[in-house]
Amino acid sequence: MSEERAKGIILIGAPGSGKGTQAKKLKEQLGYAHISTGDLLRAAVKEGTELGQQAKGFMDAGQLVPDDLVIAMLEEAISTPEAQRGFLLDGFPRTMPQAQALDAAVTIDKVVDLQVPFDLIEERITGRRMSPSGHVYHVRYNPPKVEGVCDETGEALYQRSDDTPEMVRARLEKFDSETRPVIAHYQGKGIVVEVDGVGDPDEIFTRIMAVL
Ligand code: AMP
């Protein structure tokens, strides 16, 4: 890492609150690096790396991957030249030890807390479909032109194995027990901005830009 501390924005919120969607829009607007620990872990699982093999069982069970593994992965991701210009964290930190490791390494400017009621989350997540190259659809809210096929790439869409109703409940429990204290930690520093995460993605993006 360079001597000048890189600056970053954290997008925090329950699974399915729209962190990934908004991070992509913010990346375009601000030119910051988008670092999604979920995406990095899924890529590691797909490639069958040692990290991927260690993480897979936790991810399949809707549990969190152990802090030491995720922190090491994140430290590598924020030390790239691209991230030195600024970065958006999506899905990290999710636990207090992760927040402490992050605070020791970088300066966080703002934490955007995307708020979506839990009863909307299940429908959002279970209807979510992904393309291998990272485009995200929803069977009802944002369907592809041809069912099951990515508009952009023509690839077959798939459903994440942890996007089932049972897994969603396990992931929301983890959010309550592990991630809410992280939000409180950053509230104590006065850098949390709360954004209503219900509605059209472009409207939500406008709300975020207004508070950044
Ligand atoms: P996501 O795509 O952010 O919903 O993450 C998918 C899964 O990856 C989570 O359910 C966890 O198993 C794992 N994961 C992603 N980010 C983290 C993190 N910061 N700490 C622990 N596990 C994580």
Short mmCIF file of C-alpha atoms and ligand atoms in Angstrom, two decimals:
data_model
loop_
_atom_site.label_atom_id
_atom_site.label_comp_id
_atom_site.label_asym_id
_atom_site.label_seq_id
_atom_site.Cartn_x
_atom_site.Cartn_y
_atom_site.Cartn_z
CA MET A 1 0.00 0.00 0.00
CA SER A 2 1.26 3.52 -0.77
CA GLU A 3 2.02 5.98 2.03
CA GLU A 4 -0.96 8.16 1.25
CA ARG A 5 -4.02 6.36 2.52
CA ALA A 6 -6.53 5.47 -0.16
CA LYS A 7 -10.04 6.83 0.32
CA GLY A 8 -13.16 4.82 0.11
CA ILE A 9 -16.90 4.58 0.37
CA ILE A 10 -18.63 1.62 1.95
CA LEU A 11 -21.99 0.47 0.61
CA ILE A 12 -23.62 -1.42 3.44
CA GLY A 13 -27.01 -3.07 3.66
CA ALA A 14 -28.69 -6.44 3.87
CA PRO A 15 -28.21 -9.01 1.10
CA GLY A 16 -30.44 -7.91 -1.78
CA SER A 17 -30.53 -4.25 -0.72
CA GLY A 18 -29.02 -3.22 -4.06
CA LYS A 19 -25.38 -2.70 -3.08
CA GLY A 20 -23.99 -4.29 -6.25
CA THR A 21 -26.36 -2.43 -8.57
CA GLN A 22 -25.58 0.92 -6.98
CA ALA A 23 -21.85 0.23 -6.78
CA LYS A 24 -21.76 -0.30 -10.56
CA LYS A 25 -23.51 3.05 -11.12
CA LEU A 26 -21.22 4.82 -8.65
CA LYS A 27 -18.17 3.33 -10.28
CA GLU A 28 -19.24 4.84 -13.62
CA GLN A 29 -19.96 8.21 -12.03
CA LEU A 30 -16.93 8.54 -9.75
CA GLY A 31 -14.35 6.35 -11.46
CA TYR A 32 -13.67 4.51 -8.22
CA ALA A 33 -12.69 0.84 -8.13
CA HIS A 34 -15.63 -1.44 -7.27
CA ILE A 35 -14.57 -4.11 -4.81
CA SER A 36 -17.21 -6.74 -4.11
CA THR A 37 -15.99 -9.45 -1.73
CA GLY A 38 -18.91 -11.66 -2.83
CA ASP A 39 -17.82 -11.37 -6.49
CA LEU A 40 -14.17 -12.00 -5.59
CA LEU A 41 -15.10 -15.07 -3.56
CA ARG A 42 -17.39 -16.46 -6.30
CA ALA A 43 -14.55 -16.00 -8.80
CA ALA A 44 -12.17 -17.86 -6.45
CA VAL A 45 -14.67 -20.71 -6.09
CA LYS A 46 -15.12 -20.90 -9.86
CA GLU A 47 -11.37 -20.95 -10.45
CA GLY A 48 -10.93 -23.57 -7.71
CA THR A 49 -8.16 -21.64 -5.94
CA GLU A 50 -7.20 -22.58 -2.38
CA LEU A 51 -9.21 -19.62 -1.08
CA GLY A 52 -12.18 -20.73 -3.20
CA GLN A 53 -12.02 -24.25 -1.81
CA GLN A 54 -11.89 -22.93 1.74
CA ALA A 55 -14.74 -20.45 1.18
CA LYS A 56 -17.19 -22.63 -0.76
CA GLY A 57 -18.74 -24.54 2.15
CA PHE A 58 -19.48 -21.36 4.10
CA MET A 59 -21.00 -19.63 1.09
CA ASP A 60 -23.17 -22.63 0.19
CA ALA A 61 -24.52 -22.66 3.75
CA GLY A 62 -25.36 -18.93 3.76
CA GLN A 63 -22.69 -18.41 6.41
CA LEU A 64 -19.91 -15.83 6.46
CA VAL A 65 -16.47 -16.82 5.24
CA PRO A 66 -13.94 -16.59 8.15
CA ASP A 67 -12.57 -13.11 8.78
CA ASP A 68 -8.89 -13.96 8.26
CA LEU A 69 -9.55 -15.21 4.72
CA VAL A 70 -11.75 -12.28 3.71
CA ILE A 71 -9.50 -9.66 5.29
CA ALA A 72 -6.41 -10.98 3.46
CA MET A 73 -8.33 -10.98 0.18
CA LEU A 74 -9.59 -7.42 0.76
CA GLU A 75 -6.17 -6.07 1.70
CA GLU A 76 -4.87 -7.33 -1.62
CA ALA A 77 -7.81 -5.80 -3.52
CA ILE A 78 -7.38 -2.32 -2.02
CA SER A 79 -3.65 -2.21 -2.64
CA THR A 80 -3.96 -2.05 -6.44
CA PRO A 81 -3.04 1.23 -8.21
CA GLU A 82 -6.66 1.54 -9.37
CA ALA A 83 -7.96 1.40 -5.79
CA GLN A 84 -5.48 4.07 -4.69
CA ARG A 85 -7.60 6.58 -6.63
CA GLY A 86 -10.59 5.64 -4.48
CA PHE A 87 -12.74 2.58 -4.01
CA LEU A 88 -16.27 1.43 -3.33
CA LEU A 89 -16.66 -1.50 -0.97
CA ASP A 90 -19.65 -3.73 -1.60
CA GLY A 91 -20.19 -6.54 0.92
CA PHE A 92 -17.26 -5.63 3.18
CA PRO A 93 -16.93 -5.09 6.13
CA ARG A 94 -19.60 -7.45 7.42
CA THR A 95 -18.18 -8.08 10.92
CA MET A 96 -16.49 -5.95 13.57
CA PRO A 97 -13.04 -7.57 13.11
CA GLN A 98 -13.31 -6.77 9.37
CA ALA A 99 -14.21 -3.13 10.17
CA GLN A 100 -11.25 -2.85 12.54
CA ALA A 101 -8.84 -4.27 9.96
CA LEU A 102 -10.20 -1.86 7.35
CA ASP A 103 -9.94 1.19 9.63
CA ALA A 104 -6.31 0.34 10.31
CA ALA A 105 -5.51 0.29 6.59
CA VAL A 106 -7.52 3.06 4.92
CA THR A 107 -9.63 6.16 5.44
CA ILE A 108 -13.35 5.67 4.96
CA ASP A 109 -15.13 8.86 3.91
CA LYS A 110 -18.72 7.73 3.94
CA VAL A 111 -20.81 4.69 4.69
CA VAL A 112 -23.99 4.50 2.62
CA ASP A 113 -26.56 2.44 4.52
CA LEU A 114 -29.06 1.12 1.96
CA GLN A 115 -32.26 0.45 3.83
CA VAL A 116 -34.77 -2.09 2.51
CA PRO A 117 -37.41 -3.82 4.67
CA PHE A 118 -36.71 -7.55 5.10
CA ASP A 119 -40.10 -8.54 3.63
CA LEU A 120 -39.05 -7.06 0.27
CA ILE A 121 -35.63 -8.68 0.33
CA GLU A 122 -36.75 -12.26 -0.13
CA GLU A 123 -38.64 -11.47 -3.32
CA ARG A 124 -35.72 -9.43 -4.65
CA ILE A 125 -33.18 -12.16 -4.00
CA THR A 126 -35.13 -15.24 -5.04
CA GLY A 127 -36.08 -13.57 -8.36
CA ARG A 128 -32.49 -12.55 -9.08
CA ARG A 129 -30.74 -14.10 -12.10
CA MET A 130 -27.11 -13.56 -13.07
CA SER A 131 -25.09 -13.85 -16.25
CA PRO A 132 -21.58 -15.34 -15.97
CA SER A 133 -20.12 -11.98 -17.02
CA GLY A 134 -21.80 -10.17 -14.15
CA HIS A 135 -25.05 -8.70 -15.52
CA VAL A 136 -27.91 -8.97 -13.05
CA TYR A 137 -31.62 -9.39 -13.85
CA HIS A 138 -34.82 -9.95 -11.91
CA VAL A 139 -37.57 -12.21 -13.26
CA ARG A 140 -40.19 -9.56 -12.47
CA TYR A 141 -38.57 -6.17 -12.03
CA ASN A 142 -35.85 -6.34 -14.68
CA PRO A 143 -36.43 -9.37 -16.91
CA PRO A 144 -34.18 -10.09 -19.89
CA LYS A 145 -35.78 -9.78 -23.34
CA VAL A 146 -35.59 -13.56 -23.79
CA GLU A 147 -36.23 -15.61 -20.67
CA GLY A 148 -33.04 -17.09 -19.23
CA VAL A 149 -30.72 -15.33 -21.71
CA CYS A 150 -28.46 -12.32 -21.03
CA ASP A 151 -29.41 -9.31 -23.24
CA GLU A 152 -25.81 -8.12 -23.38
CA THR A 153 -23.88 -11.33 -23.98
CA GLY A 154 -26.37 -14.04 -24.98
CA GLU A 155 -25.09 -16.22 -22.12
CA ALA A 156 -27.47 -18.48 -20.19
CA LEU A 157 -28.57 -16.89 -16.91
CA TYR A 158 -28.24 -18.77 -13.65
CA GLN A 159 -29.51 -18.41 -10.12
CA ARG A 160 -26.94 -18.07 -7.32
CA SER A 161 -26.99 -21.22 -5.17
CA ASP A 162 -27.39 -19.04 -2.04
CA ASP A 163 -30.36 -17.13 -3.47
CA THR A 164 -32.97 -19.62 -2.18
CA PRO A 165 -35.55 -18.71 0.52
CA GLU A 166 -33.79 -20.84 3.20
CA MET A 167 -30.39 -19.33 2.43
CA VAL A 168 -31.81 -15.82 2.36
CA ARG A 169 -33.11 -16.29 5.91
CA ALA A 170 -29.71 -17.52 7.10
CA ARG A 171 -27.98 -14.57 5.42
CA LEU A 172 -30.41 -12.04 6.93
CA GLU A 173 -29.79 -13.50 10.40
CA LYS A 174 -26.06 -12.99 9.88
CA PHE A 175 -26.72 -9.43 8.77
CA ASP A 176 -28.62 -8.75 12.00
CA SER A 177 -26.09 -10.34 14.33
CA GLU A 178 -22.79 -9.45 12.62
CA THR A 179 -23.28 -6.46 10.32
CA ARG A 180 -25.64 -4.20 12.31
CA PRO A 181 -22.87 -3.62 14.90
CA VAL A 182 -20.62 -2.48 12.01
CA ILE A 183 -23.20 0.14 11.01
CA ALA A 184 -23.38 1.30 14.65
CA HIS A 185 -19.57 1.51 14.74
CA TYR A 186 -19.49 3.89 11.77
CA GLN A 187 -22.50 5.82 13.11
CA GLY A 188 -20.31 6.50 16.15
CA LYS A 189 -17.79 8.11 13.79
CA GLY A 190 -20.54 10.26 12.22
CA ILE A 191 -19.98 9.08 8.65
CA VAL A 192 -23.11 6.99 7.97
CA VAL A 193 -25.70 8.30 5.54
CA GLU A 194 -28.98 6.42 5.42
CA VAL A 195 -30.61 5.99 2.02
CA ASP A 196 -34.04 4.56 1.29
CA GLY A 197 -33.26 1.54 -0.90
CA VAL A 198 -36.85 0.95 -2.05
CA GLY A 199 -37.79 2.01 -5.58
CA ASP A 200 -36.34 2.36 -9.03
CA PRO A 201 -32.52 1.85 -9.16
CA ASP A 202 -31.99 5.20 -10.94
CA GLU A 203 -34.01 7.03 -8.28
CA ILE A 204 -32.01 5.34 -5.53
CA PHE A 205 -28.81 6.34 -7.30
CA THR A 206 -29.98 9.97 -7.33
CA ARG A 207 -30.65 9.72 -3.58
CA ILE A 208 -27.13 8.40 -3.00
CA MET A 209 -25.45 11.10 -5.10
CA ALA A 210 -27.42 13.73 -3.18
CA VAL A 211 -25.93 12.64 0.15
CA LEU A 212 -22.36 11.91 -0.95
P1 AMP B 1 -22.63 -11.34 -1.45
O1 AMP B 1 -22.43 -11.50 -2.91
O2 AMP B 1 -22.07 -10.03 -0.93
O3 AMP B 1 -24.05 -11.56 -1.02
O4 AMP B 1 -21.75 -12.48 -0.75
C1 AMP B 1 -22.03 -13.86 -0.99
C2 AMP B 1 -21.43 -14.72 0.10
O5 AMP B 1 -20.00 -14.53 0.12
C3 AMP B 1 -21.85 -14.36 1.52
O6 AMP B 1 -23.07 -14.98 1.89
C4 AMP B 1 -20.68 -14.91 2.32
O7 AMP B 1 -20.72 -16.32 2.43
C5 AMP B 1 -19.50 -14.54 1.45
N1 AMP B 1 -18.99 -13.19 1.76
C6 AMP B 1 -18.99 -12.09 0.95
N2 AMP B 1 -18.44 -11.03 1.56
C7 AMP B 1 -18.08 -11.46 2.80
C8 AMP B 1 -17.49 -10.84 3.93
N3 AMP B 1 -17.15 -9.52 3.92
N4 AMP B 1 -17.26 -11.60 5.04
C9 AMP B 1 -17.59 -12.90 5.06
N5 AMP B 1 -18.18 -13.55 4.06
C10 AMP B 1 -18.42 -12.84 2.92
#
